Short mmCIF file of C-alpha atoms and ligand atoms in Angstrom, two decimals:
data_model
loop_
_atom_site.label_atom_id
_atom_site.label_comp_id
_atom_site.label_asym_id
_atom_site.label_seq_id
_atom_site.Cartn_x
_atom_site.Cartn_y
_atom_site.Cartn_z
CA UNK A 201 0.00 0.00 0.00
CA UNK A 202 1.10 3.56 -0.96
CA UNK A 203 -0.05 7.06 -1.11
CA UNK A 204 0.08 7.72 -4.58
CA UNK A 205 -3.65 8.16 -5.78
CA UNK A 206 -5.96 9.70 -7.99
CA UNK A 207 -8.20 11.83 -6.75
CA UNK A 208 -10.44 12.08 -9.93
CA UNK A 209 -8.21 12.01 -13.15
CA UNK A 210 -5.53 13.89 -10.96
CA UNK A 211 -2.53 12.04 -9.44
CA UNK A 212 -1.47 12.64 -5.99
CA UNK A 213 1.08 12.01 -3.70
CA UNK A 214 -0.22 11.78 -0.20
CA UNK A 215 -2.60 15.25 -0.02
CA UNK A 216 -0.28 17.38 -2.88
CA UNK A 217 -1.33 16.99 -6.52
CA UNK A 218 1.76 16.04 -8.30
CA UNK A 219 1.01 18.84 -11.09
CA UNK A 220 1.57 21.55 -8.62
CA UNK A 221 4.74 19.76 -7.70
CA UNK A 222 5.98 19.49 -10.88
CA UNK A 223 4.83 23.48 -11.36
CA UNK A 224 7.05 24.31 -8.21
CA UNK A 225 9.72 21.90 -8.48
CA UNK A 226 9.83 20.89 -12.45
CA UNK A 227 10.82 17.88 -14.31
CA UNK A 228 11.93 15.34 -13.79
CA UNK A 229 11.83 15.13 -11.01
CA UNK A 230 11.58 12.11 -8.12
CA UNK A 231 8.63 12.52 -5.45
CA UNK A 232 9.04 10.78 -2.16
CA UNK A 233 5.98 9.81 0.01
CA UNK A 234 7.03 10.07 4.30
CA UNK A 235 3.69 7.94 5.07
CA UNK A 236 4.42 5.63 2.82
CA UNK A 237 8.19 5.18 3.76
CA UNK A 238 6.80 5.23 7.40
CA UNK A 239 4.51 2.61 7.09
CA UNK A 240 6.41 0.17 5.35
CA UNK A 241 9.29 0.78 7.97
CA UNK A 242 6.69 -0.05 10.80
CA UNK A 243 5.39 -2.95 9.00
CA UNK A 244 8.91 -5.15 9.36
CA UNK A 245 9.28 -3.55 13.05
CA UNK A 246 5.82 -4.73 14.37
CA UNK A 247 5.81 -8.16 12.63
CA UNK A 248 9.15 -9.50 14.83
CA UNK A 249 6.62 -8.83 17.71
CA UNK A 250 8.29 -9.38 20.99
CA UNK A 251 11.21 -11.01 19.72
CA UNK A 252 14.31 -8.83 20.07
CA UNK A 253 15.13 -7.20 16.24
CA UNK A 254 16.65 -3.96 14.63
CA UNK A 255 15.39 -3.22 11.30
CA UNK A 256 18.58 -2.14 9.26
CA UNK A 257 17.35 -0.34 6.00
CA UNK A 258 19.64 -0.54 3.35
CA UNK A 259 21.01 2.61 2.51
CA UNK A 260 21.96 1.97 -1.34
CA UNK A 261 18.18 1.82 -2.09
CA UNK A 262 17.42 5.18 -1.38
CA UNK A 263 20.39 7.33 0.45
CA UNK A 264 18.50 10.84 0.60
CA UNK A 265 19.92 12.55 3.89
CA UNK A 266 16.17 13.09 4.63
CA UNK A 267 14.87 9.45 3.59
CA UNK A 268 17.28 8.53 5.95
CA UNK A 269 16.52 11.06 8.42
CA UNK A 270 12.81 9.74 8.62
CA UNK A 271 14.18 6.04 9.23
CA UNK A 272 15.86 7.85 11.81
CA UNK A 273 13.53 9.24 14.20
CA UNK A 274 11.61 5.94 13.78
CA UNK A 275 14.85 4.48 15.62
CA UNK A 276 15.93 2.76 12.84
CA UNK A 277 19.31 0.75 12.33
CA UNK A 278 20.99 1.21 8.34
CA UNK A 279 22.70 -1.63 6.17
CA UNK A 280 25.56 0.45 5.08
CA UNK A 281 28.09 -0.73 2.12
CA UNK A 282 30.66 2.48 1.98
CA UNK A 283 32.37 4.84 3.63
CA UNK A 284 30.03 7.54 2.31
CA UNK A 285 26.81 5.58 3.11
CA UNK A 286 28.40 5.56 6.90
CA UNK A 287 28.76 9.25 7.10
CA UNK A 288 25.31 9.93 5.61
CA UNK A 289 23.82 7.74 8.15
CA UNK A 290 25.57 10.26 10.68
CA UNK A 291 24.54 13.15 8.90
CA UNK A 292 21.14 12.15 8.67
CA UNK A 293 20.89 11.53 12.70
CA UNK A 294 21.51 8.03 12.11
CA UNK A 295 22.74 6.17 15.43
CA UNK A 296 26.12 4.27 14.49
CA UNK A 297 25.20 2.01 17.39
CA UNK A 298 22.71 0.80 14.79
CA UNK A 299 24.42 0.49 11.71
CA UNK A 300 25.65 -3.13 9.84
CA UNK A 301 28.62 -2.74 7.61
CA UNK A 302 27.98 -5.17 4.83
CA UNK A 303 30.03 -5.48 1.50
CA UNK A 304 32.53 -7.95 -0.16
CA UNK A 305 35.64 -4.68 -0.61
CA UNK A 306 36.00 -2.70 2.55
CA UNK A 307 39.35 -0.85 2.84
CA UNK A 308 40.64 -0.09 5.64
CA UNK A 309 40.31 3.40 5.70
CA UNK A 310 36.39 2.45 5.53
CA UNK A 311 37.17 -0.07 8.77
CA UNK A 312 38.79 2.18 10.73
CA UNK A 313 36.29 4.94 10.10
CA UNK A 314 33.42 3.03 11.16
CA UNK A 315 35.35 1.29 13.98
CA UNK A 316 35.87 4.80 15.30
CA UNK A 317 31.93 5.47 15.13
CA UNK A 318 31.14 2.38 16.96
CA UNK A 319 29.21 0.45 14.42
CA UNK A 320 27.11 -2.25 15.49
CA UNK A 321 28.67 -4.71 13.21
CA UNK A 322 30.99 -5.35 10.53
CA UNK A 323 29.55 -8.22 8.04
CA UNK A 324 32.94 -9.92 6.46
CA UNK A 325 32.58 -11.31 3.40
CA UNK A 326 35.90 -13.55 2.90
CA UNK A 327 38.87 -14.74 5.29
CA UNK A 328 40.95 -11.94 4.05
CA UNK A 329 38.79 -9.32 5.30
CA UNK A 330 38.76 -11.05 8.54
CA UNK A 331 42.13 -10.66 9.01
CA UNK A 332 42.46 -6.62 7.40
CA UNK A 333 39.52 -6.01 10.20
CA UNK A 334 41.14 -7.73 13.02
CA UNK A 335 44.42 -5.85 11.90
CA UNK A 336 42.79 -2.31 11.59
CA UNK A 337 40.99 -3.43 15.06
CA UNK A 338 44.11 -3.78 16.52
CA UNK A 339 45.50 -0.31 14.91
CA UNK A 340 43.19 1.44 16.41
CA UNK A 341 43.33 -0.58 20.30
CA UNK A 342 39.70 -1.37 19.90
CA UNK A 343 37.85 -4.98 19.44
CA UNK A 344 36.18 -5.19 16.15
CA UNK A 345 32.20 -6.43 16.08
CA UNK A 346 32.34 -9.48 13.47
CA UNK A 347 29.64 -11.35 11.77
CA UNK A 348 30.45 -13.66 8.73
CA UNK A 349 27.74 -13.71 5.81
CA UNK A 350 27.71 -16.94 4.37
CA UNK A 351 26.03 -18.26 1.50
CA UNK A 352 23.87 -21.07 1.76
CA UNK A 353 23.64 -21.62 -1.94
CA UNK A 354 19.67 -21.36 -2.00
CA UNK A 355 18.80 -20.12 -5.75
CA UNK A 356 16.33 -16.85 -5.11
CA UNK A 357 15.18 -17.45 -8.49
CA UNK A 358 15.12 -13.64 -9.13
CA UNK A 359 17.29 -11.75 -11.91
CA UNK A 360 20.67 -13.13 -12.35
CA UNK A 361 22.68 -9.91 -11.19
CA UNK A 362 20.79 -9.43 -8.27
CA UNK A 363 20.86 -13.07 -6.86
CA UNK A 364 24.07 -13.51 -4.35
CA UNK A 365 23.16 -16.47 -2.53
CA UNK A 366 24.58 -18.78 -4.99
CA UNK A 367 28.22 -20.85 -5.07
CA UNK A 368 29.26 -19.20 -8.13
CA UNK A 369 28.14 -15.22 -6.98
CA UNK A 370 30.97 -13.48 -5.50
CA UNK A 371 29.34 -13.12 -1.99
CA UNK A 372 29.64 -14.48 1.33
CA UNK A 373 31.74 -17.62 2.54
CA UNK A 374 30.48 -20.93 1.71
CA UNK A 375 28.07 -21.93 4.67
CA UNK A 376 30.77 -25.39 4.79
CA UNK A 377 33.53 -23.35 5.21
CA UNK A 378 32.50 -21.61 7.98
CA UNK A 379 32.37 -23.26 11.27
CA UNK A 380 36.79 -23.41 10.38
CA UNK A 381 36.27 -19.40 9.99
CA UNK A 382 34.53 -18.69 13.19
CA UNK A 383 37.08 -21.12 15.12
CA UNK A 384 40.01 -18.88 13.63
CA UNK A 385 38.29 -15.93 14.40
CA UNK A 386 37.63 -16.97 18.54
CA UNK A 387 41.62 -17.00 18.17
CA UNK A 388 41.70 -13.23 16.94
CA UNK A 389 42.76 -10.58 19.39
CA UNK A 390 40.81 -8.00 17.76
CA UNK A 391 37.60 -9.09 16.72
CA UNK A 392 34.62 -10.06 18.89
CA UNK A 393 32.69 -12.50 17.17
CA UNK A 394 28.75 -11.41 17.26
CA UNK A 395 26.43 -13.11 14.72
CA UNK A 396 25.71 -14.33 11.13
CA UNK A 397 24.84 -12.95 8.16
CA UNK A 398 22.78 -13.89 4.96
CA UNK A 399 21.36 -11.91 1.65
CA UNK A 400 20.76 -14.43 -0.99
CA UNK A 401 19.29 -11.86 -3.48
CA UNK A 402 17.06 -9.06 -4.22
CA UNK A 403 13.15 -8.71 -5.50
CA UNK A 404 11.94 -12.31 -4.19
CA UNK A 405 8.54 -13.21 -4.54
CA UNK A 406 8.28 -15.69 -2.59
CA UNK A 407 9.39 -16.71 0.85
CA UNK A 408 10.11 -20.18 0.91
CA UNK A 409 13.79 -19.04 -0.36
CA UNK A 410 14.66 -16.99 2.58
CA UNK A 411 13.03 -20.19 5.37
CA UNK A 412 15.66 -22.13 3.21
CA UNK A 413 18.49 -20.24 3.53
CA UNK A 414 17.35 -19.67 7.08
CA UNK A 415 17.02 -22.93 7.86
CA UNK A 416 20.34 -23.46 6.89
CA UNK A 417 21.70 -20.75 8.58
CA UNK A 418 19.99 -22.00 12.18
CA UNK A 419 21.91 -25.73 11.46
CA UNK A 420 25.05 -23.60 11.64
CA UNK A 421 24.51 -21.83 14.50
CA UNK A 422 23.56 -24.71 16.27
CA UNK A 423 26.82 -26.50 15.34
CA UNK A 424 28.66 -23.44 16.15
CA UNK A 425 27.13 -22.99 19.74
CA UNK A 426 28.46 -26.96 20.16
CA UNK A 427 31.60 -25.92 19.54
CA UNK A 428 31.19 -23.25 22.12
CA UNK A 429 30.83 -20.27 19.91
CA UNK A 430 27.52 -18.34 20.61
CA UNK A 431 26.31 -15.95 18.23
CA UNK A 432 24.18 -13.50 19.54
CA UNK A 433 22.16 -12.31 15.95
CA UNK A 434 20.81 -13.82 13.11
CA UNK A 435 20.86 -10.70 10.38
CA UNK A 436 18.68 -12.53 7.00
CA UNK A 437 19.74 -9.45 4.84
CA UNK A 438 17.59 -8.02 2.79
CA UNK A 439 15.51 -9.15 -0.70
CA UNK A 440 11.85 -9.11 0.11
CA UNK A 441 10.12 -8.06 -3.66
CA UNK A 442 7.24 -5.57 -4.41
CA UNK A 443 4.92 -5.13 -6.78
CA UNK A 444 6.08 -3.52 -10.26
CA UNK A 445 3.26 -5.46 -12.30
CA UNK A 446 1.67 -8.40 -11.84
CA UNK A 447 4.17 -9.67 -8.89
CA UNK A 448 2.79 -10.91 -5.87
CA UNK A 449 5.47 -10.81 -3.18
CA UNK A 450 4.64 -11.88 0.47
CA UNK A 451 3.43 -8.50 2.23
CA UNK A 452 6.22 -7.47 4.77
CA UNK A 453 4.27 -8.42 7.74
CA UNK A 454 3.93 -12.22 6.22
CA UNK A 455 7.22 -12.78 5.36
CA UNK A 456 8.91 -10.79 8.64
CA UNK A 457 6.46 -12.85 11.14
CA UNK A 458 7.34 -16.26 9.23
CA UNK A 459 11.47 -15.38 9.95
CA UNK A 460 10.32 -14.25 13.34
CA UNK A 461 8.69 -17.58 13.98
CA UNK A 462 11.62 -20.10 12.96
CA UNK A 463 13.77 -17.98 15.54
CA UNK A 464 11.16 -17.42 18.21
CA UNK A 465 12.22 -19.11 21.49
CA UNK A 466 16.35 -18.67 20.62
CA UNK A 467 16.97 -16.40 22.34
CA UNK A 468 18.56 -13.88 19.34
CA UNK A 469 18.51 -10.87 18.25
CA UNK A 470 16.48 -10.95 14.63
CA UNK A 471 18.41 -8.04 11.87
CA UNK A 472 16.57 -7.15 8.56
CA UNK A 473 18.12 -4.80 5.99
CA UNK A 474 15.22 -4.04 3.95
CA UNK A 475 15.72 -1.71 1.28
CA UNK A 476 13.41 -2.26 -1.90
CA UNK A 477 10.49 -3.36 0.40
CA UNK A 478 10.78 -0.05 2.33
CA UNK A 479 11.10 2.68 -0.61
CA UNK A 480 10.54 1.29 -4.19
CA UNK A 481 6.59 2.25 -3.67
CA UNK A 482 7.12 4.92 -1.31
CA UNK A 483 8.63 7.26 -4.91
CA UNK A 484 7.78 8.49 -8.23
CA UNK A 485 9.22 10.05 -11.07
CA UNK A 486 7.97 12.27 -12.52
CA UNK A 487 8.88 13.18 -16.04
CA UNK A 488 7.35 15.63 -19.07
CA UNK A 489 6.45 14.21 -22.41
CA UNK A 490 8.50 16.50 -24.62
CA UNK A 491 7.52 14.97 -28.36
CA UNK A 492 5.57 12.43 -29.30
CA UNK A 493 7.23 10.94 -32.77
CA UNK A 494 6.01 8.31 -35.09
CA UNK A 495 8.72 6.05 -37.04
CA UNK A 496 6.88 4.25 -39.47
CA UNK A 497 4.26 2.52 -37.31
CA UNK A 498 5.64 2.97 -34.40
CA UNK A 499 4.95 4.99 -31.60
CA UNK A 500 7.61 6.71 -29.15
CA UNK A 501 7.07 9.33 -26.51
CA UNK A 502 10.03 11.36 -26.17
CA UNK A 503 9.88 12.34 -22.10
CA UNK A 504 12.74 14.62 -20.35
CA UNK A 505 13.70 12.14 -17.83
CA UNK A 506 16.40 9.52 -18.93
CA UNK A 507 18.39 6.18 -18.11
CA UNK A 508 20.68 8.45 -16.49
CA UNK A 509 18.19 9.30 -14.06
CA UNK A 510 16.38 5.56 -13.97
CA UNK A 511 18.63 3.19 -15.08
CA UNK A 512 16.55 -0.01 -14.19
CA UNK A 513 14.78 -0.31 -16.89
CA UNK A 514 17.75 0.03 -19.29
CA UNK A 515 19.91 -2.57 -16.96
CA UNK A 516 17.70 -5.25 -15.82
CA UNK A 517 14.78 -5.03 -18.33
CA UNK A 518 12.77 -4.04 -15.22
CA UNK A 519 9.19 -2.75 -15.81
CA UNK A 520 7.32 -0.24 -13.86
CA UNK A 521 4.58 1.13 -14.41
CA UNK A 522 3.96 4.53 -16.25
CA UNK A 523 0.89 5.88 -15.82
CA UNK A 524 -0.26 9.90 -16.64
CA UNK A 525 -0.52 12.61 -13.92
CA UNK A 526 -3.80 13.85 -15.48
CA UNK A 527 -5.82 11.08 -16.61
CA UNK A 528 -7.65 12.57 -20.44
CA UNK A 529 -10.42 11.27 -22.16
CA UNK A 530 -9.90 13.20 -25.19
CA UNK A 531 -7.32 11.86 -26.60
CA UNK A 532 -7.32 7.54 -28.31
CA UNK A 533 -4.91 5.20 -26.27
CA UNK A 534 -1.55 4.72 -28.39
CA UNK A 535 1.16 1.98 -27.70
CA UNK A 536 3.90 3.82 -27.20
CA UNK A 537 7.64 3.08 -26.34
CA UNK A 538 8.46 5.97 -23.27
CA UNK A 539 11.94 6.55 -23.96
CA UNK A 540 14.44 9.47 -23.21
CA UNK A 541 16.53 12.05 -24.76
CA UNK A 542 20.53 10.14 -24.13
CA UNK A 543 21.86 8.59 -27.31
CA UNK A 544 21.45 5.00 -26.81
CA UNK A 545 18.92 2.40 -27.99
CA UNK A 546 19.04 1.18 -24.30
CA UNK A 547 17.49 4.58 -23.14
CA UNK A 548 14.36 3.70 -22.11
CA UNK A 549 11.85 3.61 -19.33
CA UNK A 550 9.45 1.87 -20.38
CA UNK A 551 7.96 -0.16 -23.45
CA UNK A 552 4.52 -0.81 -25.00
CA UNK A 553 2.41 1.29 -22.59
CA UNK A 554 -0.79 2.21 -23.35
CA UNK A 555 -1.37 5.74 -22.88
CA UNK A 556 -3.78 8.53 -23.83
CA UNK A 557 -1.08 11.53 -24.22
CA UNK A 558 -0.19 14.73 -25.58
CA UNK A 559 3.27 16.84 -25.96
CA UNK A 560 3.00 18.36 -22.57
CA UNK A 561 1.68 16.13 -20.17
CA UNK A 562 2.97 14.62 -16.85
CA UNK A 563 3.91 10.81 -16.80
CA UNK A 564 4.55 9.50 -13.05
CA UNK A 565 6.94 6.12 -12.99
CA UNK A 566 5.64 4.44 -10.47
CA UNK A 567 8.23 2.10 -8.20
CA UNK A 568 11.17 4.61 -8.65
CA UNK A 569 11.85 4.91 -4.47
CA UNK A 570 13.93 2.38 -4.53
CA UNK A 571 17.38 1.92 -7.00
CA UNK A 572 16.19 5.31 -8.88
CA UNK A 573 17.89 8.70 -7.91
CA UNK A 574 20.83 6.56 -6.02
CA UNK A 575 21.53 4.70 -9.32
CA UNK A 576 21.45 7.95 -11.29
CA UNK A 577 24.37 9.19 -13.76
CA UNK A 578 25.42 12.49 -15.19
CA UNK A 579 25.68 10.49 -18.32
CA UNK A 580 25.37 12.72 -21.56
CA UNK A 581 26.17 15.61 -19.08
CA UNK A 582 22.74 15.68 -17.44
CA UNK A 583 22.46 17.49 -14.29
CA UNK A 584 20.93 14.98 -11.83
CA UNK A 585 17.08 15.69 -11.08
CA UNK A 586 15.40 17.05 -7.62
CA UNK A 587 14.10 14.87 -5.00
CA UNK A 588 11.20 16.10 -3.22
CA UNK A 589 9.36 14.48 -0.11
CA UNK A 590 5.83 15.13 0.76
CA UNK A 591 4.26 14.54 4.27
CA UNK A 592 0.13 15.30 3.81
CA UNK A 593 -0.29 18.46 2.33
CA UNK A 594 3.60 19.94 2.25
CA UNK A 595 6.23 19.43 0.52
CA UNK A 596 9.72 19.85 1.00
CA UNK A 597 12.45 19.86 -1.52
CA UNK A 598 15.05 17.38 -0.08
CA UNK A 599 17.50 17.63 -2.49
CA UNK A 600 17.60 20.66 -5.49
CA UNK A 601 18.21 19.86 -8.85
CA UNK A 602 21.90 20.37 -10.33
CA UNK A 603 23.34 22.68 -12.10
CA UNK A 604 25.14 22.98 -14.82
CA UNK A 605 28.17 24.12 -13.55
CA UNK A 606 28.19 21.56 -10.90
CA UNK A 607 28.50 19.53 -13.88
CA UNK A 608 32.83 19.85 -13.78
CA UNK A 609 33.29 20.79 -10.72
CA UNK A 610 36.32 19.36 -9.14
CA UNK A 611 37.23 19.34 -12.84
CA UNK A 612 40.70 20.73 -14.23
CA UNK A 613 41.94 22.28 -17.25
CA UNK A 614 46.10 21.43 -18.02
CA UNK A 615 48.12 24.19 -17.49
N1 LIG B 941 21.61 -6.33 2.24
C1 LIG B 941 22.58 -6.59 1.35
C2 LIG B 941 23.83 -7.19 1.81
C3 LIG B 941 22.39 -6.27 -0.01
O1 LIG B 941 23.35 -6.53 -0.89
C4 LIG B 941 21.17 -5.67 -0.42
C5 LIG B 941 20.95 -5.30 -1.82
C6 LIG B 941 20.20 -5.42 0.56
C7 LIG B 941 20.44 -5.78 1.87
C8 LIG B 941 18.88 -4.79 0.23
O2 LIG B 941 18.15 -5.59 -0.63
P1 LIG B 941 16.63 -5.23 -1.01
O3 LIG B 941 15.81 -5.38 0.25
O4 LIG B 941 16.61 -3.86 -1.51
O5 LIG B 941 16.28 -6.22 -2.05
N2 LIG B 941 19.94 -2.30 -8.11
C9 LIG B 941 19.13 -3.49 -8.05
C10 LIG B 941 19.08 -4.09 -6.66
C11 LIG B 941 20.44 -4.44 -6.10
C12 LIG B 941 20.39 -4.97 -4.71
C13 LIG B 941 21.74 -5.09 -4.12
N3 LIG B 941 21.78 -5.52 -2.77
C14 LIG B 941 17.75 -3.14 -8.58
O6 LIG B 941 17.51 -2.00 -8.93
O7 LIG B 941 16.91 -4.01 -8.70
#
């Protein structure tokens, strides 16, 4: 559920009507809903019940300072993967206390930075980070929070680059390999060995994947306790699908209470790091048909927002919807291809739409919260858009568009 309706033929988001937005703000431009985000945030929290659990959003999905800043005051934790992701958490109001440092590269300059803000957790990814961590650890005199995410080859049966949870992705340690890893870790001076880790993909649909990979996670950390190692959280990552089209992924609350119930009763801390299940819904963007052009018998609308500003559709062959702003009866539905104004076949947002448009009018891509503005691109030297976020009847611009000369700067001419 989201608050992006029409009220008549006019779209809105929560209580503004995107025209006036796009009026105040222009195009394109990506609108953010703060109920929506809320509610989906709440929706993971209540479902763990009384089991103890810290909902870590993952900040690549959507790392707006004030995104973030709402998780915040909700108490949330963040799934962070960089340095900058870190300090954006902090700048946001984001409690380091809270934060999971996931990620299969972290250099040590991104270690000791987050060692020195007192992370929560650092989620290695290989033996060799194990020992950089426990080295940087020891740098710095502190003891390192460690958590090893393992893959328990489970195939999420979602697109091929965004499924990790197989042998041959480059994530995680295989789940075989690891009760050897943990044992050399209790030997480590520096690190302080706290949980276990899994993600084995992104956009499932179903949740029998994640009991699986759960299920083998739990068979480790019973063998592990044997061997006296007690782990006290289970983070299951992130990966819980929405709805672009005809999808129908477990709603949050299913799929959070059915983790929450194969872990009730152990005494463990439950982590999620939601990212796509929190914001994809919870934004739009908004984009202006500039031309409508007909090659032979086929139809294009020529729109002023671009791969560089939503690059899913171009990379995965995702779909999401496209639907007008102002709904018109005067006007006959067309197939057209919605495509952009960069100079590649690949720029596209969406294909085969039905629409009833003119030159002029407002197209809203629905889904565009999540994996939109943070996978944006000055590509064809296109200032990146504005990001608005509306709460009832205000709006406030959370980010302003770019400029031009923003464009080079940092940017150097020989001498
Ligand atoms: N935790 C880890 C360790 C991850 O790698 C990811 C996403 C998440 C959590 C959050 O997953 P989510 O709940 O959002 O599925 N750009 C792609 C998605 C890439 C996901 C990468 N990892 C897309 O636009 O579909």
């Amino acid at each position: 559920m989201d608050y992006f309706n029409y009220q008549g033929d006019s779209l809105y988001a929560e209580a503004c009507a995107v025209t006036e937005l796009a009026k105040q703000y222009q195009t394109p431009l990506y609108v953010y809903s703060r109920a929506t985000i809320e509610r989906h945030w709440h929706a993971f929290d209540q479902a763990a019940g009384e089991l103890p659990h810290l909902v870590c959003y993952a900040v690549k999905a959507n790392s707006n300072l004030a995104v973030l800043n709402v998780m915040a005051r909700l108490g949330s934790g963040f799934d962070i993967v960089s340095k900058g992701e870190l300090a954006r958490v902090i700048a946001a109001g984001g409690d380091p206390a809270k934060v999971v440092f996931s990620g299969v590269g972290k250099t040590s300059d991104e270690i000791a930075y987050a060692l020195s803000h007192g992370i929560y957790c650092f989620n290695i990814e290989s033996a060799a980070e194990l020992e950089r961590i426990n080295h940087v650890a020891g740098k710095a005199g502190k003891k390192a929070p460690v958590s090893f995410r393992v893959n328990p080859d489970v195939d999420a049966g979602t697109h091929p680059y965004i499924s990790t949870g197989l042998k041959e992705n480059k994530f995680g340690i295989s789940i075989e390999e690891a009760p050897a890893l943990y044992q050399h870790a209790a030997t480590l001076a520096n690190v302080d060995i706290k949980g276990v880790d899994c993600h084995i993909g992104s956009q499932l649909t179903e949740v029998q994947p994640f009991l699986d990979a759960l299920d083998r996670v739990l068979v480790l950390v019973d063998t592990l306790a044997e061997q006296g190692i007690k782990l006290s959280h289970i983070d299951v990552g992130g990966g819980l699908g929405v709805c672009y089209n005809d999808e129908q992924p477990p709603h949050p609350n299913e799929y959070a209470k059915a983790i929450a119930e194969k872990i009730a009763g152990r005494n463990i801390t439950l982590i999620y790091e939601p990212g796509r299940a929190i914001m994809a819904n919870a934004g739009i963007l908004v984009t202006e048909v500039e031309f409508l052009k007909t090659n032979q018998d086929k139809h294009f609308a020529i729109v002023d927002a671009a791969m560089n500003d939503l690059l899913r559709p171009s990379l995965y062959q995702a779909w999401q919807n496209i639907i007008p702003v102002e709904q018109r009866q005067d006007e006959p539905n067309i197939n057209y291809d919605i495509v952009g104004p960069i100079c590649e076949t690949g720029d596209f947002l969406g294909k085969d739409r039905e629409l009833a448009i003119k030159a002029g009018d407002l197209l809203a891509v629905r889904s565009a919260g999540a994996y939109g503005f943070t996978m944006s691109s000055n590509y064809n030297s296109r200032p990146r858009v504005a990001e608005v976020m509306v709460d009832g009847d205000t709006s406030t611009l959370v980010r302003e568009r770019e400029t031009i000369e923003q464009l080079w700067q940092g940017e150097h001419l020989l001498p």
